[in-house]
PDB file of C-alpha atoms and ligand atoms in Angstrom:
ATOM      1  CA  MET T 188    -141.051 -33.886 -19.404  1.00 97.00           C
ATOM      2  CA  LEU T 189    -143.052 -34.573 -16.086  1.00 98.00           C
ATOM      3  CA  ASP T 190    -144.478 -32.766 -13.876  1.00 98.00           C
ATOM      4  CA  VAL T 191    -143.799 -34.338 -10.524  1.00 98.00           C
ATOM      5  CA  LEU T 192    -141.676 -38.399 -10.384  1.00 98.00           C
ATOM      6  CA  VAL T 193    -142.393 -39.502  -6.466  1.00 99.00           C
ATOM      7  CA  VAL T 194    -138.451 -41.510  -6.007  1.00 98.00           C
ATOM      8  CA  GLY T 195    -140.749 -43.840  -3.292  1.00 98.00           C
ATOM      9  CA  GLY T 196    -143.358 -45.918  -3.811  1.00 98.00           C
ATOM     10  CA  GLY T 197    -144.073 -46.882  -0.218  1.00 98.00           C
ATOM     11  CA  ILE T 198    -146.306 -45.601   2.738  1.00 98.00           C
ATOM     12  CA  SER T 199    -145.624 -41.600   2.275  1.00 98.00           C
ATOM     13  CA  GLY T 200    -144.191 -41.762  -1.644  1.00 98.00           C
ATOM     14  CA  GLY T 201    -148.068 -42.872  -2.393  1.00 98.00           C
ATOM     15  CA  SER T 202    -149.961 -41.168  -0.544  1.00 98.00           C
ATOM     16  CA  ALA T 203    -147.587 -37.535  -1.845  1.00 98.00           C
ATOM     17  CA  ALA T 204    -148.945 -39.047  -5.655  1.00 98.00           C
ATOM     18  CA  ILE T 205    -152.560 -39.708  -5.173  1.00 98.00           C
ATOM     19  CA  TYR T 206    -152.943 -36.029  -3.842  1.00 98.00           C
ATOM     20  CA  THR T 207    -150.259 -33.926  -7.035  1.00 98.00           C
ATOM     21  CA  ALA T 208    -151.925 -36.438  -9.543  1.00 98.00           C
ATOM     22  CA  GLN T 209    -155.842 -35.886  -8.174  1.00 97.00           C
ATOM     23  CA  GLY T 210    -154.060 -32.221  -8.408  1.00 97.00           C
ATOM     24  CA  GLY T 211    -154.000 -32.215 -11.409  1.00 97.00           C
ATOM     25  CA  LEU T 212    -150.418 -32.678 -12.484  1.00 98.00           C
ATOM     26  CA  ASN T 213    -148.939 -35.818 -14.062  1.00 98.00           C
ATOM     27  CA  THR T 214    -147.037 -37.542 -11.751  1.00 98.00           C
ATOM     28  CA  VAL T 215    -144.971 -40.913 -12.227  1.00 98.00           C
ATOM     29  CA  VAL T 216    -144.266 -43.314  -9.053  1.00 98.00           C
ATOM     30  CA  ILE T 217    -140.744 -45.067  -8.622  1.00 98.00           C
ATOM     31  CA  ASP T 218    -140.914 -48.106  -6.395  1.00 98.00           C
ATOM     32  CA  SER T 219    -138.438 -50.179  -5.311  1.00 98.00           C
ATOM     33  CA  GLY T 220    -140.543 -52.573  -3.891  1.00 98.00           C
ATOM     34  CA  LYS T 221    -139.591 -53.160  -0.408  1.00 98.00           C
ATOM     35  CA  SER T 222    -141.907 -50.817   1.158  1.00 98.00           C
ATOM     36  CA  GLN T 223    -141.395 -51.413   5.271  1.00 98.00           C
ATOM     37  CA  ILE T 224    -144.848 -51.892   6.222  1.00 98.00           C
ATOM     38  CA  LYS T 225    -144.694 -55.138   3.874  1.00 98.00           C
ATOM     39  CA  GLN T 226    -143.177 -56.795   7.147  1.00 97.00           C
ATOM     40  CA  VAL T 227    -146.565 -56.482   9.294  1.00 98.00           C
ATOM     41  CA  SER T 228    -148.592 -58.593   8.878  1.00 98.00           C
ATOM     42  CA  LYS T 229    -151.681 -56.831  11.004  1.00 98.00           C
ATOM     43  CA  VAL T 230    -151.522 -52.871  11.643  1.00 98.00           C
ATOM     44  CA  PHE T 231    -153.768 -51.317  14.543  1.00 98.00           C
ATOM     45  CA  ASN T 232    -152.919 -48.557  14.246  1.00 98.00           C
ATOM     46  CA  TYR T 233    -153.859 -46.224  11.553  1.00 98.00           C
ATOM     47  CA  PRO T 234    -157.041 -44.656  12.513  1.00 98.00           C
ATOM     48  CA  GLY T 235    -160.271 -45.086  10.882  1.00 98.00           C
ATOM     49  CA  ILE T 236    -158.554 -48.961  10.070  1.00 98.00           C
ATOM     50  CA  LYS T 237    -159.179 -51.062  12.486  1.00 98.00           C
ATOM     51  CA  GLU T 238    -157.235 -53.636  11.002  1.00 98.00           C
ATOM     52  CA  VAL T 239    -155.107 -53.982   7.850  1.00 98.00           C
ATOM     53  CA  SER T 240    -152.019 -55.897   6.986  1.00 98.00           C
ATOM     54  CA  GLY T 241    -149.433 -53.563   5.722  1.00 98.00           C
ATOM     55  CA  PRO T 242    -149.287 -54.960   1.745  1.00 98.00           C
ATOM     56  CA  GLU T 243    -153.296 -54.812   2.366  1.00 98.00           C
ATOM     57  CA  LEU T 244    -153.003 -50.973   2.879  1.00 98.00           C
ATOM     58  CA  LEU T 245    -149.848 -50.259   1.055  1.00 98.00           C
ATOM     59  CA  GLU T 246    -151.888 -52.138  -2.350  1.00 98.00           C
ATOM     60  CA  ASN T 247    -155.201 -49.600  -1.576  1.00 98.00           C
ATOM     61  CA  ILE T 248    -152.373 -46.381  -1.351  1.00 98.00           C
ATOM     62  CA  LYS T 249    -151.518 -47.437  -5.477  1.00 98.00           C
ATOM     63  CA  GLU T 250    -154.579 -48.658  -6.351  1.00 98.00           C
ATOM     64  CA  GLN T 251    -155.343 -45.050  -4.991  1.00 98.00           C
ATOM     65  CA  ALA T 252    -152.803 -42.636  -6.313  1.00 98.00           C
ATOM     66  CA  VAL T 253    -153.111 -45.104  -9.956  1.00 98.00           C
ATOM     67  CA  ALA T 254    -157.028 -44.764 -10.053  1.00 98.00           C
ATOM     68  CA  ALA T 255    -156.843 -40.342  -9.654  1.00 98.00           C
ATOM     69  CA  GLY T 256    -154.012 -40.455 -12.803  1.00 98.00           C
ATOM     70  CA  THR T 257    -150.525 -41.764 -11.605  1.00 98.00           C
ATOM     71  CA  GLU T 258    -148.020 -43.732 -13.669  1.00 98.00           C
ATOM     72  CA  TRP T 259    -146.550 -46.509 -11.010  1.00 98.00           C
ATOM     73  CA  PHE T 260    -142.791 -47.995 -12.602  1.00 98.00           C
ATOM     74  CA  GLU T 261    -141.196 -51.269 -10.175  1.00 98.00           C
ATOM     75  CA  GLY T 262    -137.835 -50.223 -11.586  1.00 98.00           C
ATOM     76  CA  THR T 263    -134.700 -48.339  -8.538  1.00 98.00           C
ATOM     77  CA  VAL T 264    -134.118 -44.439  -8.734  1.00 98.00           C
ATOM     78  CA  GLU T 265    -130.191 -44.778  -9.972  1.00 98.00           C
ATOM     79  CA  SER T 266    -128.789 -41.205 -10.387  1.00 97.00           C
ATOM     80  CA  VAL T 267    -130.524 -37.997  -9.567  1.00 98.00           C
ATOM     81  CA  GLU T 268    -129.177 -34.778 -11.322  1.00 97.00           C
ATOM     82  CA  MET T 269    -129.786 -31.099 -11.010  1.00 95.00           C
ATOM     83  CA  LYS T 270    -130.586 -29.939 -15.042  1.00 94.00           C
ATOM     84  CA  GLU T 271    -131.195 -25.694 -15.415  1.00 89.00           C
ATOM     85  CA  SER T 272    -134.774 -26.708 -15.222  1.00 88.00           C
ATOM     86  CA  ALA T 273    -135.497 -30.181 -14.341  1.00 97.00           C
ATOM     87  CA  TYR T 274    -134.478 -32.956 -12.393  1.00 98.00           C
ATOM     88  CA  GLU T 275    -132.984 -35.922 -14.534  1.00 98.00           C
ATOM     89  CA  VAL T 276    -133.872 -39.623 -13.254  1.00 98.00           C
ATOM     90  CA  SER T 277    -131.905 -42.245 -14.226  1.00 98.00           C
ATOM     91  CA  MET T 278    -132.952 -45.504 -13.292  1.00 98.00           C
ATOM     92  CA  SER T 279    -131.297 -48.424 -12.954  1.00 97.00           C
ATOM     93  CA  ASP T 280    -132.543 -50.441 -15.998  1.00 97.00           C
ATOM     94  CA  GLY T 281    -130.913 -47.509 -18.191  1.00 97.00           C
ATOM     95  CA  ARG T 282    -134.707 -45.524 -18.667  1.00 97.00           C
ATOM     96  CA  LYS T 283    -134.198 -41.491 -18.233  1.00 98.00           C
ATOM     97  CA  LEU T 284    -136.842 -39.864 -16.967  1.00 98.00           C
ATOM     98  CA  TYR T 285    -137.476 -35.822 -16.683  1.00 98.00           C
ATOM     99  CA  THR T 286    -139.152 -33.627 -14.184  1.00 98.00           C
ATOM    100  CA  LYS T 287    -140.194 -29.958 -12.799  1.00 98.00           C
ATOM    101  CA  TYR T 288    -140.871 -31.570  -8.828  1.00 98.00           C
ATOM    102  CA  LEU T 289    -138.968 -33.967  -7.712  1.00 98.00           C
ATOM    103  CA  VAL T 290    -140.292 -36.313  -3.923  1.00 98.00           C
ATOM    104  CA  ILE T 291    -137.784 -38.176  -1.976  1.00 98.00           C
ATOM    105  CA  ALA T 292    -139.814 -40.907  -0.853  1.00 98.00           C
ATOM    106  CA  THR T 293    -136.941 -43.691  -0.099  1.00 98.00           C
ATOM    107  CA  ASN T 294    -136.904 -44.313   3.893  1.00 97.00           C
ATOM    108  CA  LEU T 295    -133.959 -45.644   4.857  1.00 96.00           C
ATOM    109  CA  GLN T 296    -132.456 -45.211   1.452  1.00 97.00           C
ATOM    110  CA  THR T 297    -129.794 -42.080   1.714  1.00 97.00           C
ATOM    111  CA  SER T 298    -127.711 -42.172  -1.289  1.00 97.00           C
ATOM    112  CA  ILE T 299    -129.897 -39.948  -3.587  1.00 98.00           C
ATOM    113  CA  LEU T 300    -130.064 -37.478  -1.159  1.00 98.00           C
ATOM    114  CA  GLU T 301    -125.908 -37.347   0.345  1.00 97.00           C
ATOM    115  CA  SER T 302    -125.283 -37.550  -4.307  1.00 97.00           C
ATOM    116  CA  LEU T 303    -127.059 -33.963  -4.070  1.00 97.00           C
ATOM    117  CA  GLY T 304    -124.749 -33.185  -1.257  1.00 96.00           C
ATOM    118  CA  PHE T 305    -127.346 -33.170   1.449  1.00 97.00           C
ATOM    119  CA  GLU T 306    -125.833 -33.256   4.848  1.00 95.00           C
ATOM    120  CA  LEU T 307    -127.490 -36.524   7.282  1.00 97.00           C
ATOM    121  CA  ALA T 308    -128.132 -36.247  10.789  1.00 98.00           C
ATOM    122  CA  VAL T 309    -129.266 -38.597  12.817  1.00 98.00           C
ATOM    123  CA  ASN T 310    -133.456 -39.034  13.298  1.00 97.00           C
ATOM    124  CA  GLU T 311    -133.498 -38.789  17.280  1.00 97.00           C
ATOM    125  CA  LYS T 312    -137.593 -39.579  17.147  1.00 97.00           C
ATOM    126  CA  VAL T 313    -136.114 -43.546  16.337  1.00 97.00           C
ATOM    127  CA  PRO T 314    -134.557 -44.763  19.419  1.00 96.00           C
ATOM    128  CA  SER T 315    -132.141 -47.196  17.119  1.00 96.00           C
ATOM    129  CA  GLY T 316    -129.810 -43.870  16.720  1.00 95.00           C
ATOM    130  CA  LYS T 317    -129.834 -45.234  13.240  1.00 95.00           C
ATOM    131  CA  ILE T 318    -132.246 -43.553  11.013  1.00 97.00           C
ATOM    132  CA  LYS T 319    -131.562 -40.743   9.043  1.00 97.00           C
ATOM    133  CA  LYS T 320    -132.646 -37.040   8.517  1.00 98.00           C
ATOM    134  CA  VAL T 321    -132.423 -34.184   6.272  1.00 98.00           C
ATOM    135  CA  LEU T 322    -132.230 -30.871   8.871  1.00 95.00           C
ATOM    136  CA  GLY T 323    -133.879 -28.271   8.980  1.00 93.00           C
ATOM    137  CA  ILE T 324    -138.086 -29.491   7.132  1.00 96.00           C
ATOM    138  CA  GLY T 325    -140.917 -28.369   7.439  1.00 93.00           C
ATOM    139  CA  LEU T 326    -144.645 -30.061   6.999  1.00 95.00           C
ATOM    140  CA  ASP T 327    -144.427 -28.773   3.272  1.00 97.00           C
ATOM    141  CA  GLY T 328    -141.053 -31.497   2.641  1.00 98.00           C
ATOM    142  CA  LYS T 329    -139.567 -28.501   0.798  1.00 98.00           C
ATOM    143  CA  THR T 330    -135.796 -28.474   0.950  1.00 98.00           C
ATOM    144  CA  HIS T 331    -133.089 -25.936   0.212  1.00 96.00           C
ATOM    145  CA  LEU T 332    -132.987 -27.063  -4.014  1.00 97.00           C
ATOM    146  CA  SER T 333    -135.327 -25.669  -6.141  1.00 96.00           C
ATOM    147  CA  ASN T 334    -139.035 -27.841  -6.438  1.00 97.00           C
ATOM    148  CA  LEU T 335    -137.077 -31.070  -4.895  1.00 98.00           C
ATOM    149  CA  TYR T 336    -139.681 -32.520  -1.841  1.00 98.00           C
ATOM    150  CA  ILE T 337    -138.284 -34.819   0.932  1.00 98.00           C
ATOM    151  CA  THR T 338    -140.597 -36.949   3.421  1.00 98.00           C
ATOM    152  CA  SER T 339    -141.069 -38.361   6.530  1.00 98.00           C
ATOM    153  CA  LEU T 340    -138.363 -40.105   8.394  1.00 97.00           C
ATOM    154  CA  LEU T 341    -136.228 -38.216   6.756  1.00 98.00           C
ATOM    155  CA  ALA T 342    -137.058 -35.485   7.080  1.00 98.00           C
ATOM    156  CA  GLY T 343    -137.407 -35.542  10.936  1.00 97.00           C
ATOM    157  CA  LEU T 344    -140.789 -37.022  12.300  1.00 97.00           C
ATOM    158  CA  SER T 345    -141.260 -39.386  13.941  1.00 97.00           C
ATOM    159  CA  SER T 346    -142.329 -43.577  12.356  1.00 97.00           C
ATOM    160  CA  GLN T 347    -145.881 -44.866  12.015  1.00 98.00           C
ATOM    161  CA  SER T 348    -147.763 -45.235   7.965  1.00 98.00           C
ATOM    162  CA  VAL T 349    -149.864 -42.275  10.139  1.00 98.00           C
ATOM    163  CA  ILE T 350    -147.384 -40.045  10.130  1.00 98.00           C
ATOM    164  CA  ALA T 351    -145.699 -41.108   6.765  1.00 98.00           C
ATOM    165  CA  SER T 352    -148.995 -40.398   5.000  1.00 98.00           C
ATOM    166  CA  GLY T 353    -150.389 -37.911   6.072  1.00 98.00           C
ATOM    167  CA  HIS T 354    -146.373 -35.972   5.669  1.00 98.00           C
ATOM    168  CA  GLY T 355    -147.058 -37.407   1.639  1.00 98.00           C
ATOM    169  CA  ALA T 356    -150.015 -35.960   2.093  1.00 98.00           C
ATOM    170  CA  SER T 357    -149.022 -32.312   3.166  1.00 98.00           C
ATOM    171  CA  VAL T 358    -146.316 -32.677   0.616  1.00 98.00           C
ATOM    172  CA  GLY T 359    -148.213 -33.438  -2.011  1.00 98.00           C
ATOM    173  CA  ILE T 360    -150.684 -30.704  -1.495  1.00 98.00           C
ATOM    174  CA  SER T 361    -147.693 -27.918  -1.223  1.00 98.00           C
ATOM    175  CA  ILE T 362    -146.383 -29.237  -4.492  1.00 98.00           C
ATOM    176  CA  VAL T 363    -149.743 -28.420  -6.064  1.00 98.00           C
ATOM    177  CA  SER T 364    -149.727 -25.417  -4.176  1.00 98.00           C
ATOM    178  CA  ALA T 365    -146.599 -24.154  -5.818  1.00 98.00           C
ATOM    179  CA  GLU T 366    -147.144 -25.156  -9.296  1.00 98.00           C
ATOM    180  CA  THR T 367    -150.360 -23.432  -9.589  1.00 97.00           C
ATOM    181  CA  GLY T 368    -150.055 -20.433  -7.371  1.00 97.00           C
ATOM    182  CA  LYS T 369    -152.822 -21.123  -5.498  1.00 95.00           C
ATOM    183  CA  SER T 370    -154.000 -23.375  -1.881  1.00 96.00           C
ATOM    184  CA  TYR T 371    -154.839 -26.335  -2.804  1.00 95.00           C
ATOM    185  CA  MET T 372    -157.552 -27.785  -0.999  1.00 94.00           C
ATOM    186  CA  TRP T 373    -158.579 -31.443  -2.221  1.00 93.00           C
ATOM    187  CA  HIS T 374    -162.454 -31.059  -1.846  1.00 91.00           C
ATOM    188  CA  ASP T 375    -162.358 -27.731  -3.520  1.00 84.00           C
ATOM    189  CA  LYS T 376    -163.141 -28.123  -7.045  1.00 67.00           C
TER     190      LYS T 376
HETATM  191  C1  LIG L 189    -141.391 -54.591  11.735  1.00 93.98           C
HETATM  192  C2  LIG L 189    -141.780 -53.297  11.103  1.00 93.98           C
HETATM  193  C3  LIG L 189    -143.209 -52.594  12.357  1.00 93.98           C
HETATM  194  C4  LIG L 189    -144.534 -51.941  11.474  1.00 93.98           C
HETATM  195  N1  LIG L 189    -145.814 -51.991  12.410  1.00 93.98           N
HETATM  196  C5  LIG L 189    -145.726 -50.485  12.262  1.00 93.98           C
HETATM  197  C6  LIG L 189    -147.255 -50.465  12.521  1.00 93.98           C
HETATM  198  O1  LIG L 189    -147.915 -51.745  13.172  1.00 93.98           O
HETATM  199  N2  LIG L 189    -148.113 -49.364  12.397  1.00 93.98           N
HETATM  200  C7  LIG L 189    -147.463 -47.881  11.545  1.00 93.98           C
HETATM  201  O2  LIG L 189    -148.775 -47.239  11.759  1.00 93.98           O
HETATM  202  N3  LIG L 189    -146.615 -48.280  11.175  1.00 93.98           N
HETATM  203  C8  LIG L 189    -145.437 -49.555  11.406  1.00 93.98           C
HETATM  204  N4  LIG L 189    -144.424 -49.476  11.028  1.00 93.98           N
HETATM  205  C9  LIG L 189    -143.484 -48.404   9.961  1.00 93.98           C
HETATM  206  C10 LIG L 189    -144.141 -48.091   9.445  1.00 93.98           C
HETATM  207  O3  LIG L 189    -143.581 -49.671   8.567  1.00 93.98           O
HETATM  208  C11 LIG L 189    -143.498 -47.101   8.223  1.00 93.98           C
HETATM  209  O4  LIG L 189    -143.810 -46.099   8.876  1.00 93.98           O
HETATM  210  C12 LIG L 189    -143.812 -46.489   6.800  1.00 93.98           C
HETATM  211  O5  LIG L 189    -143.843 -47.574   5.583  1.00 93.98           O
HETATM  212  C13 LIG L 189    -142.996 -45.409   6.014  1.00 93.98           C
HETATM  213  O6  LIG L 189    -143.467 -45.321   4.399  1.00 93.98           O
HETATM  214  P1  LIG L 189    -142.286 -43.776   3.825  1.00 93.98           P
HETATM  215  O7  LIG L 189    -143.006 -43.969   2.875  1.00 93.98           O
HETATM  216  O8  LIG L 189    -141.037 -43.367   4.724  1.00 93.98           O
HETATM  217  O9  LIG L 189    -141.117 -46.022   3.789  1.00 93.98           O
HETATM  218  P2  LIG L 189    -141.326 -47.157   3.501  1.00 93.98           P
HETATM  219  O10 LIG L 189    -143.137 -47.062   3.135  1.00 93.98           O
HETATM  220  O11 LIG L 189    -140.662 -47.887   2.787  1.00 93.98           O
HETATM  221  O12 LIG L 189    -141.468 -46.845   1.512  1.00 93.98           O
HETATM  222  C14 LIG L 189    -140.386 -46.470   0.796  1.00 93.98           C
HETATM  223  C15 LIG L 189    -140.212 -46.976  -0.577  1.00 93.98           C
HETATM  224  O13 LIG L 189    -139.356 -46.534  -1.575  1.00 93.98           O
HETATM  225  C16 LIG L 189    -138.605 -47.178  -2.357  1.00 93.98           C
HETATM  226  N5  LIG L 189    -137.298 -46.807  -2.211  1.00 93.98           N
HETATM  227  C17 LIG L 189    -136.246 -46.364  -1.941  1.00 93.98           C
HETATM  228  N6  LIG L 189    -135.310 -46.488  -2.483  1.00 93.98           N
HETATM  229  C18 LIG L 189    -135.742 -46.468  -3.306  1.00 93.98           C
HETATM  230  C19 LIG L 189    -134.985 -46.439  -5.650  1.00 93.98           C
HETATM  231  N7  LIG L 189    -133.341 -45.467  -5.222  1.00 93.98           N
HETATM  232  N8  LIG L 189    -136.406 -46.704  -5.739  1.00 93.98           N
HETATM  233  C20 LIG L 189    -136.771 -46.347  -6.401  1.00 93.98           C
HETATM  234  N9  LIG L 189    -137.061 -47.278  -4.743  1.00 93.98           N
HETATM  235  C21 LIG L 189    -136.454 -46.943  -3.705  1.00 93.98           C
HETATM  236  C22 LIG L 189    -138.497 -48.757  -1.043  1.00 93.98           C
HETATM  237  O14 LIG L 189    -138.329 -49.881  -2.083  1.00 93.98           O
HETATM  238  C23 LIG L 189    -140.372 -48.057  -0.178  1.00 93.98           C
HETATM  239  O15 LIG L 189    -140.951 -49.119  -1.131  1.00 93.98           O
HETATM  240  C24 LIG L 189    -142.940 -50.406  10.972  1.00 93.98           C
HETATM  241  C25 LIG L 189    -142.167 -50.740  10.428  1.00 93.98           C
HETATM  242  C26 LIG L 189    -141.197 -51.653  10.562  1.00 93.98           C
HETATM  243  C27 LIG L 189    -139.873 -51.333  10.248  1.00 93.98           C
END
């Protein structure tokens, strides 16, 4: 069984995986390759990086996650079921994986959350009024379901990569801290 499975390898999911893998947890990301940042030819507002293309920023995050020990699968998660002490994650190619901690980092895609019974509301921080969120999610990304975490817009945050990335990192830290029973700090080794 995996420690952590992240559904969605965009900015937030990839960032979560950097932290859970670096924190020593056996981590897999499954990504269907449709991150919004791929549409952006130049990103000028990611602090510390004056200019980067969206695809390059995304690839760098993936490389950092893999360097930390993450296994990265291309593919689509079709369904998730809660079993007694694990989540069963089924991919559209028929593969099934089992994980203790599950991170939903699917951004615009809400079907997995709906199938797990989450109620969705409008994320009012996005002006279009079309983006959904789960109510009551904090910076640690925890939900009422045991060991299930949500990132980014789905957690009610504002749009922009630095926010998605920071929230992913925060979720990763919260998972490592929950698993080890002590507050995790990257540089505190
Ligand atoms: C037109 C446009 C311009 C933008 N410009 C900027 C900008 O200049 N600067 C900036 O900082 N931000 C910009 N953004 C916002 C930025 O793209 C987002 O903040 C960021 O991508 C959100 O990260 P995320 O991880 O939440 O979602 P995403 O990066 O979108 O990642 C979600 C990932 O989940 C995957 N996924 C979904 N469902 C499944 C499934 N069932 N199984 C497997 N994988 C799944 C998707 O394929 C995708 O890869 C822009 C967005 C848009 C649309």
